[in-house]
Amino acid sequence: MPSSSIRVLTSSDVDQVLTDLSPEIALASQSNVFKHFSSPSPSKEGEHAFIQTPHRITISTEQSTMLFMPSRAPTSDNSTTSSIKIVSVPTVSDGGLPATTMVMDESTGRVKAVVNARKLTALRNACGSALFLRLFPSPTPPTHLVLFGSGAQCHLHTILFLRLYSTIQSVTFVVRSSTARSQSLINDLSKRFPGISIKAEVRPSSSSEELAEVVGKGDIIVAATSSTVPLFTAQPKKDARVILIGSYRPTMHEVERSLVESAGVVVDSIEACMREAGELIDSNLTNENLVEIGQLLDDSRAEEYKRKVQERANSIGGNGVVIFKSVGLGIQDVAITNIVLEQAEKMNLGHVVENYD
């Protein structure tokens, strides 16, 4: 494709790529950028660093909050990719978050692709969560998956986890109310995985006995909401894995402070989480209590970091629970978008705008 042309990938184009995309390829790409991000000695330093992930820019309007996330990341052994993702969070939800990623041609400085990122955001988050579960597997194979929410994040997490864990027998979505979106989610997943019990539970009070029972069965609990109050008060079962990917502001809290303070805590970025994640900001945890997922992927010190997390999870008052808190890193978007774009080019997908520049 000429350097002055742009490839545009719609939601349908991305869906076609994801249908055949190997989970292991996606996981490997995310592992690579996490490892580089947390490396004490980056591949290059200074203004031309392989990893560049400035803090996102936020613009608020009466109708939505728009997030602008530029990043540069290594996408192979000897190359890097730069991009910017733009996500809009509507004041009143209409069933999803519009998201687009622009991929740059680093040799010319031109835009080379515009990619619908609505599902890619969810996929890269699901990959990060899956990497966390591989690093901290439950003592017994997981059988019950519990998710708070019914959007794309929960959808992609469920698909990936059911592909990776054949032991999961039931999936429960905890929702505020039964909606067309939640019913569509259940219908889609039931068709994809006919042998799995998949249902939605309308959320009662966060402290209700019914919700406590649901939470108490979850081997893996995923929270993907923008809630400002804890979604549940019940203590998760022993050795549960809790994944928090919804909150991204200091005022948002998906779980109680007491749970965070008694668990081992893994994050995508210590700096970003301590600035944005309300659950961590309001706890008594410090930077020293947190471990980045990229540090756990460091071959030379991985076991040391794993022990640090596990010791906290099993300390006095702990129950073996380990939490993964992610606010999302722009480098993740670079990596997953680059994979989808490469596959789309091989499949000749998308609309090419010739002579754009």
Short mmCIF file of C-alpha atoms in Angstrom, two decimals:
data_model
loop_
_atom_site.label_atom_id
_atom_site.label_comp_id
_atom_site.label_asym_id
_atom_site.label_seq_id
_atom_site.Cartn_x
_atom_site.Cartn_y
_atom_site.Cartn_z
CA MET A 1 0.00 0.00 0.00
CA PRO A 2 1.47 3.42 -0.95
CA SER A 3 2.79 5.41 2.00
CA SER A 4 0.32 8.23 1.29
CA SER A 5 -2.68 5.88 1.56
CA ILE A 6 -4.68 4.91 4.64
CA ARG A 7 -6.37 1.60 5.50
CA VAL A 8 -9.65 1.97 7.39
CA LEU A 9 -10.84 -1.03 9.42
CA THR A 10 -14.47 -1.01 10.50
CA SER A 11 -15.96 -2.95 13.38
CA SER A 12 -16.93 -5.71 10.93
CA ASP A 13 -13.37 -5.90 9.57
CA VAL A 14 -11.98 -6.24 13.08
CA ASP A 15 -14.55 -8.95 13.87
CA GLN A 16 -13.34 -10.95 10.86
CA VAL A 17 -9.75 -10.79 12.06
CA LEU A 18 -10.64 -11.69 15.64
CA THR A 19 -12.62 -14.73 14.56
CA ASP A 20 -9.42 -16.50 13.51
CA LEU A 21 -6.87 -14.73 15.72
CA SER A 22 -4.94 -17.13 17.93
CA PRO A 23 -5.26 -16.25 21.64
CA GLU A 24 -1.60 -17.18 22.09
CA ILE A 25 -0.49 -14.59 19.52
CA ALA A 26 -2.50 -11.90 21.30
CA LEU A 27 -1.17 -12.96 24.72
CA ALA A 28 2.41 -12.97 23.48
CA SER A 29 2.10 -9.42 22.17
CA GLN A 30 0.75 -8.16 25.49
CA SER A 31 3.40 -10.03 27.46
CA ASN A 32 6.08 -8.38 25.33
CA VAL A 33 4.95 -4.81 25.98
CA PHE A 34 4.30 -5.37 29.70
CA LYS A 35 7.80 -6.79 30.07
CA HIS A 36 9.38 -3.85 28.23
CA PHE A 37 7.31 -1.35 30.22
CA SER A 38 8.55 -2.62 33.59
CA SER A 39 12.11 -3.29 32.47
CA PRO A 40 14.70 -1.45 34.62
CA SER A 41 16.84 -0.94 31.53
CA PRO A 42 14.67 -0.07 28.50
CA SER A 43 15.93 -0.86 25.01
CA LYS A 44 16.59 2.81 24.36
CA GLU A 45 16.47 5.81 26.63
CA GLY A 46 15.66 9.46 26.10
CA GLU A 47 13.42 11.05 23.53
CA HIS A 48 13.60 8.04 21.18
CA ALA A 49 12.74 5.40 23.79
CA PHE A 50 11.12 2.20 22.55
CA ILE A 51 8.46 2.62 25.24
CA GLN A 52 6.69 5.96 25.37
CA THR A 53 3.36 6.14 27.15
CA PRO A 54 2.56 9.69 28.30
CA HIS A 55 -0.36 10.18 30.63
CA ARG A 56 -3.63 10.32 28.73
CA ILE A 57 -5.34 13.62 27.98
CA THR A 58 -8.96 14.00 29.04
CA ILE A 59 -11.50 16.37 27.57
CA SER A 60 -14.95 16.59 29.15
CA THR A 61 -18.14 17.75 27.45
CA GLU A 62 -21.76 17.77 28.54
CA GLN A 63 -22.32 14.49 26.68
CA SER A 64 -19.11 12.53 27.27
CA THR A 65 -15.56 12.27 28.54
CA MET A 66 -13.03 11.81 25.73
CA LEU A 67 -9.71 10.10 26.48
CA PHE A 68 -6.68 10.57 24.19
CA MET A 69 -3.90 8.03 24.64
CA PRO A 70 -0.73 8.32 22.50
CA SER A 71 1.93 5.62 22.81
CA ARG A 72 4.97 4.03 21.24
CA ALA A 73 5.90 0.40 21.82
CA PRO A 74 8.06 -2.40 20.39
CA THR A 75 5.98 -4.64 18.14
CA SER A 76 8.76 -6.98 17.04
CA ASP A 77 12.40 -7.66 17.87
CA ASN A 78 13.67 -4.71 15.88
CA SER A 79 10.75 -2.39 15.18
CA THR A 80 8.41 -0.06 17.00
CA THR A 81 4.92 1.29 16.31
CA SER A 82 3.32 4.57 17.38
CA SER A 83 -0.40 5.18 17.68
CA ILE A 84 -3.07 7.17 19.47
CA LYS A 85 -6.33 5.74 20.76
CA ILE A 86 -9.38 7.89 21.39
CA VAL A 87 -12.16 6.59 23.62
CA SER A 88 -15.41 8.36 24.47
CA VAL A 89 -17.24 7.57 27.71
CA PRO A 90 -20.84 8.82 27.34
CA THR A 91 -22.47 10.61 30.26
CA VAL A 92 -25.49 8.40 29.66
CA SER A 93 -24.49 4.95 28.43
CA ASP A 94 -25.90 3.92 25.07
CA GLY A 95 -24.59 0.37 25.22
CA GLY A 96 -20.91 0.80 24.47
CA LEU A 97 -17.84 3.02 24.33
CA PRO A 98 -16.86 4.43 20.91
CA ALA A 99 -13.12 3.91 20.37
CA THR A 100 -10.72 4.46 17.46
CA THR A 101 -6.98 3.96 17.10
CA MET A 102 -4.85 5.81 14.56
CA VAL A 103 -1.64 3.98 13.63
CA MET A 104 1.30 6.04 12.43
CA ASP A 105 3.97 5.29 9.85
CA GLU A 106 7.11 6.10 11.84
CA SER A 107 9.28 6.52 8.75
CA THR A 108 7.10 9.26 7.24
CA GLY A 109 5.10 10.58 10.19
CA ARG A 110 1.86 9.97 8.30
CA VAL A 111 -1.24 8.15 9.51
CA LYS A 112 -1.26 4.71 7.89
CA ALA A 113 -4.41 3.19 9.39
CA VAL A 114 -7.60 4.05 11.25
CA VAL A 115 -8.93 1.08 13.23
CA ASN A 116 -12.22 0.65 15.08
CA ALA A 117 -11.01 -0.15 18.59
CA ARG A 118 -14.24 -0.83 20.45
CA LYS A 119 -13.50 -4.55 20.81
CA LEU A 120 -9.73 -4.21 20.77
CA THR A 121 -9.78 -2.29 24.03
CA ALA A 122 -11.68 -5.14 25.62
CA LEU A 123 -9.43 -7.76 24.03
CA ARG A 124 -6.18 -6.22 25.27
CA ASN A 125 -7.66 -5.96 28.76
CA ALA A 126 -8.78 -9.59 28.61
CA CYS A 127 -5.27 -10.60 27.53
CA GLY A 128 -3.75 -8.73 30.46
CA SER A 129 -6.17 -10.50 32.80
CA ALA A 130 -5.35 -13.88 31.25
CA LEU A 131 -1.62 -13.27 31.71
CA PHE A 132 -2.28 -12.46 35.37
CA LEU A 133 -4.19 -15.73 35.82
CA ARG A 134 -1.31 -17.67 34.28
CA LEU A 135 1.12 -16.02 36.66
CA PHE A 136 -1.12 -16.69 39.67
CA PRO A 137 -3.12 -19.84 38.92
CA SER A 138 -5.63 -20.96 41.51
CA PRO A 139 -4.54 -23.97 43.61
CA THR A 140 -7.46 -25.84 42.03
CA PRO A 141 -8.67 -25.39 38.43
CA PRO A 142 -11.38 -22.67 38.18
CA THR A 143 -14.97 -23.83 37.72
CA HIS A 144 -17.03 -20.68 38.41
CA LEU A 145 -16.58 -17.32 36.65
CA VAL A 146 -18.45 -14.27 38.01
CA LEU A 147 -18.54 -10.96 36.15
CA PHE A 148 -19.99 -7.59 37.15
CA GLY A 149 -21.22 -5.88 33.97
CA SER A 150 -22.50 -6.96 30.57
CA GLY A 151 -20.51 -4.87 28.10
CA ALA A 152 -17.70 -5.67 25.67
CA GLN A 153 -15.16 -6.06 28.48
CA CYS A 154 -17.13 -8.86 30.12
CA HIS A 155 -17.98 -10.39 26.75
CA LEU A 156 -14.34 -10.67 25.61
CA HIS A 157 -13.11 -11.78 29.04
CA THR A 158 -15.64 -14.61 29.04
CA ILE A 159 -14.79 -15.78 25.53
CA LEU A 160 -11.05 -15.78 26.22
CA PHE A 161 -11.32 -17.44 29.63
CA LEU A 162 -13.64 -20.18 28.33
CA ARG A 163 -11.18 -20.89 25.52
CA LEU A 164 -8.26 -21.07 27.93
CA TYR A 165 -9.93 -22.93 30.83
CA SER A 166 -11.90 -26.04 29.94
CA THR A 167 -12.67 -26.57 33.64
CA ILE A 168 -15.05 -23.58 33.89
CA GLN A 169 -18.58 -24.94 34.20
CA SER A 170 -20.64 -21.85 34.97
CA VAL A 171 -20.61 -18.15 34.15
CA THR A 172 -22.71 -15.62 36.07
CA PHE A 173 -23.12 -11.99 35.02
CA VAL A 174 -24.21 -9.67 37.82
CA VAL A 175 -26.19 -6.77 36.30
CA ARG A 176 -28.20 -3.84 37.58
CA SER A 177 -31.22 -4.81 35.52
CA SER A 178 -32.14 -7.17 32.72
CA THR A 179 -31.67 -5.33 29.43
CA ALA A 180 -31.60 -6.13 25.73
CA ARG A 181 -27.80 -5.90 25.87
CA SER A 182 -27.43 -8.34 28.74
CA GLN A 183 -29.85 -10.78 27.11
CA SER A 184 -28.00 -10.54 23.81
CA LEU A 185 -24.77 -11.28 25.67
CA ILE A 186 -26.24 -14.40 27.27
CA ASN A 187 -27.69 -15.60 23.96
CA ASP A 188 -24.42 -15.13 22.08
CA LEU A 189 -22.27 -16.89 24.67
CA SER A 190 -24.79 -19.73 25.12
CA LYS A 191 -24.59 -20.43 21.39
CA ARG A 192 -20.79 -20.32 21.39
CA PHE A 193 -20.43 -22.51 24.48
CA PRO A 194 -23.50 -24.78 24.67
CA GLY A 195 -22.05 -26.98 27.39
CA ILE A 196 -21.56 -24.14 29.88
CA SER A 197 -24.17 -22.78 32.30
CA ILE A 198 -24.37 -19.06 31.44
CA LYS A 199 -26.84 -16.78 33.18
CA ALA A 200 -27.45 -13.23 34.41
CA GLU A 201 -28.36 -12.29 37.97
CA VAL A 202 -30.04 -8.95 38.56
CA ARG A 203 -27.94 -7.35 41.26
CA PRO A 204 -29.68 -6.88 44.59
CA SER A 205 -28.09 -4.83 47.36
CA SER A 206 -24.30 -5.08 47.47
CA SER A 207 -24.61 -6.61 50.95
CA SER A 208 -27.48 -9.02 50.20
CA GLU A 209 -27.24 -12.71 51.00
CA GLU A 210 -28.04 -13.56 47.37
CA LEU A 211 -25.07 -11.58 46.09
CA ALA A 212 -22.81 -12.94 48.82
CA GLU A 213 -23.64 -16.45 47.62
CA VAL A 214 -22.79 -15.57 44.01
CA VAL A 215 -19.50 -13.91 44.99
CA GLY A 216 -18.62 -16.76 47.33
CA LYS A 217 -18.67 -19.27 44.46
CA GLY A 218 -16.44 -17.27 42.13
CA ASP A 219 -13.01 -18.72 41.47
CA ILE A 220 -12.46 -15.77 39.13
CA ILE A 221 -14.32 -12.49 39.69
CA VAL A 222 -14.21 -9.75 37.06
CA ALA A 223 -15.47 -6.22 37.70
CA ALA A 224 -15.89 -4.00 34.64
CA THR A 225 -18.03 -1.07 35.73
CA SER A 226 -17.60 2.62 36.47
CA SER A 227 -19.18 2.27 39.91
CA THR A 228 -18.33 4.82 42.59
CA VAL A 229 -19.37 2.44 45.39
CA PRO A 230 -18.21 -1.15 46.05
CA LEU A 231 -20.12 -3.70 43.99
CA PHE A 232 -20.12 -6.29 46.78
CA THR A 233 -19.27 -6.51 50.46
CA ALA A 234 -18.91 -10.27 50.76
CA GLN A 235 -15.47 -11.79 51.15
CA PRO A 236 -14.47 -13.79 48.04
CA LYS A 237 -13.70 -17.46 48.51
CA LYS A 238 -10.24 -18.56 49.58
CA ASP A 239 -7.62 -18.16 46.83
CA ALA A 240 -10.05 -16.35 44.51
CA ARG A 241 -8.62 -14.22 41.72
CA VAL A 242 -10.25 -10.77 41.45
CA ILE A 243 -9.81 -8.69 38.29
CA LEU A 244 -10.69 -4.98 38.38
CA ILE A 245 -10.74 -3.21 35.02
CA GLY A 246 -13.63 -0.77 35.20
CA SER A 247 -12.66 2.16 37.41
CA TYR A 248 -10.28 4.75 36.01
CA ARG A 249 -10.84 7.76 38.30
CA PRO A 250 -10.01 8.38 41.97
CA THR A 251 -13.75 8.65 42.73
CA MET A 252 -14.51 5.16 41.36
CA HIS A 253 -14.45 2.09 43.61
CA GLU A 254 -15.46 -1.39 42.44
CA VAL A 255 -14.45 -3.19 45.65
CA GLU A 256 -14.10 -2.34 49.30
CA ARG A 257 -10.94 -0.93 50.78
CA SER A 258 -10.67 -3.85 53.21
CA LEU A 259 -10.45 -6.36 50.34
CA VAL A 260 -7.62 -4.44 48.67
CA GLU A 261 -5.70 -4.14 51.92
CA SER A 262 -5.90 -7.85 52.72
CA ALA A 263 -5.00 -9.17 49.25
CA GLY A 264 -1.94 -9.50 47.10
CA VAL A 265 -2.15 -6.80 44.45
CA VAL A 266 -0.79 -6.87 40.89
CA VAL A 267 -1.18 -3.82 38.62
CA ASP A 268 -0.41 -2.89 35.04
CA SER A 269 1.33 0.34 36.10
CA ILE A 270 2.09 1.35 39.69
CA GLU A 271 2.29 5.04 38.79
CA ALA A 272 -0.94 5.10 36.78
CA CYS A 273 -2.94 3.01 39.26
CA MET A 274 -1.89 5.08 42.26
CA ARG A 275 -3.00 8.16 40.35
CA GLU A 276 -6.26 6.87 38.87
CA ALA A 277 -7.57 3.79 40.69
CA GLY A 278 -9.85 4.84 43.55
CA GLU A 279 -9.62 1.43 45.22
CA LEU A 280 -5.86 1.77 45.60
CA ILE A 281 -5.70 5.49 46.31
CA ASP A 282 -8.06 5.16 49.29
CA SER A 283 -6.26 2.13 50.74
CA ASN A 284 -3.26 2.04 53.04
CA LEU A 285 -1.16 0.50 50.28
CA THR A 286 1.96 2.23 49.02
CA ASN A 287 3.96 1.74 45.84
CA GLU A 288 6.08 -0.80 47.72
CA ASN A 289 3.03 -3.02 48.27
CA LEU A 290 2.28 -3.30 44.55
CA VAL A 291 3.88 -5.39 41.83
CA GLU A 292 3.59 -4.68 38.11
CA ILE A 293 2.64 -7.52 35.82
CA GLY A 294 5.69 -6.71 33.71
CA GLN A 295 7.92 -7.34 36.73
CA LEU A 296 6.39 -10.79 37.05
CA LEU A 297 7.42 -11.46 33.45
CA ASP A 298 11.05 -10.55 34.15
CA ASP A 299 12.87 -13.88 33.92
CA SER A 300 15.61 -12.87 36.35
CA ARG A 301 13.36 -11.68 39.23
CA ALA A 302 9.94 -13.18 38.52
CA GLU A 303 9.99 -15.61 41.45
CA GLU A 304 10.99 -12.86 43.86
CA TYR A 305 8.04 -10.70 42.81
CA LYS A 306 5.63 -13.63 42.88
CA ARG A 307 6.63 -14.41 46.46
CA LYS A 308 6.05 -10.80 47.42
CA VAL A 309 2.47 -10.89 46.09
CA GLN A 310 1.68 -14.30 47.54
CA GLU A 311 3.08 -13.47 50.97
CA ARG A 312 0.80 -10.45 51.18
CA ALA A 313 -2.19 -12.54 50.06
CA ASN A 314 -1.49 -15.09 52.79
CA SER A 315 -0.59 -12.63 55.54
CA ILE A 316 -2.64 -12.17 58.71
CA GLY A 317 -6.19 -11.29 57.69
CA GLY A 318 -5.55 -12.47 54.15
CA ASN A 319 -7.41 -15.28 52.45
CA GLY A 320 -5.08 -16.09 49.61
CA VAL A 321 -6.96 -13.64 47.37
CA VAL A 322 -4.91 -11.96 44.63
CA ILE A 323 -6.19 -8.86 42.82
CA PHE A 324 -5.23 -7.59 39.37
CA LYS A 325 -5.98 -3.90 38.90
CA SER A 326 -5.66 -2.46 35.41
CA VAL A 327 -6.34 1.09 34.25
CA GLY A 328 -5.05 0.29 30.76
CA LEU A 329 -1.77 1.24 29.09
CA GLY A 330 -1.50 2.82 25.67
CA ILE A 331 1.28 0.40 24.75
CA GLN A 332 -1.25 -2.42 24.99
CA ASP A 333 -3.33 -0.71 22.31
CA VAL A 334 -0.28 -0.30 20.08
CA ALA A 335 0.50 -4.02 20.33
CA ILE A 336 -2.99 -5.42 19.78
CA THR A 337 -3.85 -2.95 17.01
CA ASN A 338 -0.63 -3.73 15.18
CA ILE A 339 -1.44 -7.46 15.18
CA VAL A 340 -4.97 -6.87 13.87
CA LEU A 341 -3.71 -4.47 11.19
CA GLU A 342 -1.08 -6.97 9.98
CA GLN A 343 -3.68 -9.73 9.78
CA ALA A 344 -6.15 -7.44 7.98
CA GLU A 345 -3.51 -6.56 5.39
CA LYS A 346 -2.86 -10.26 4.74
CA MET A 347 -6.61 -10.88 4.43
CA ASN A 348 -7.06 -7.76 2.25
CA LEU A 349 -9.66 -6.38 4.63
CA GLY A 350 -10.70 -2.77 5.07
CA HIS A 351 -11.13 0.19 2.81
CA VAL A 352 -7.96 1.76 1.40
CA VAL A 353 -8.09 5.51 0.85
CA GLU A 354 -5.57 6.25 -1.87
CA ASN A 355 -3.43 9.40 -1.95
CA TYR A 356 -4.75 10.70 1.36
CA ASP A 357 -1.71 12.92 1.81
#
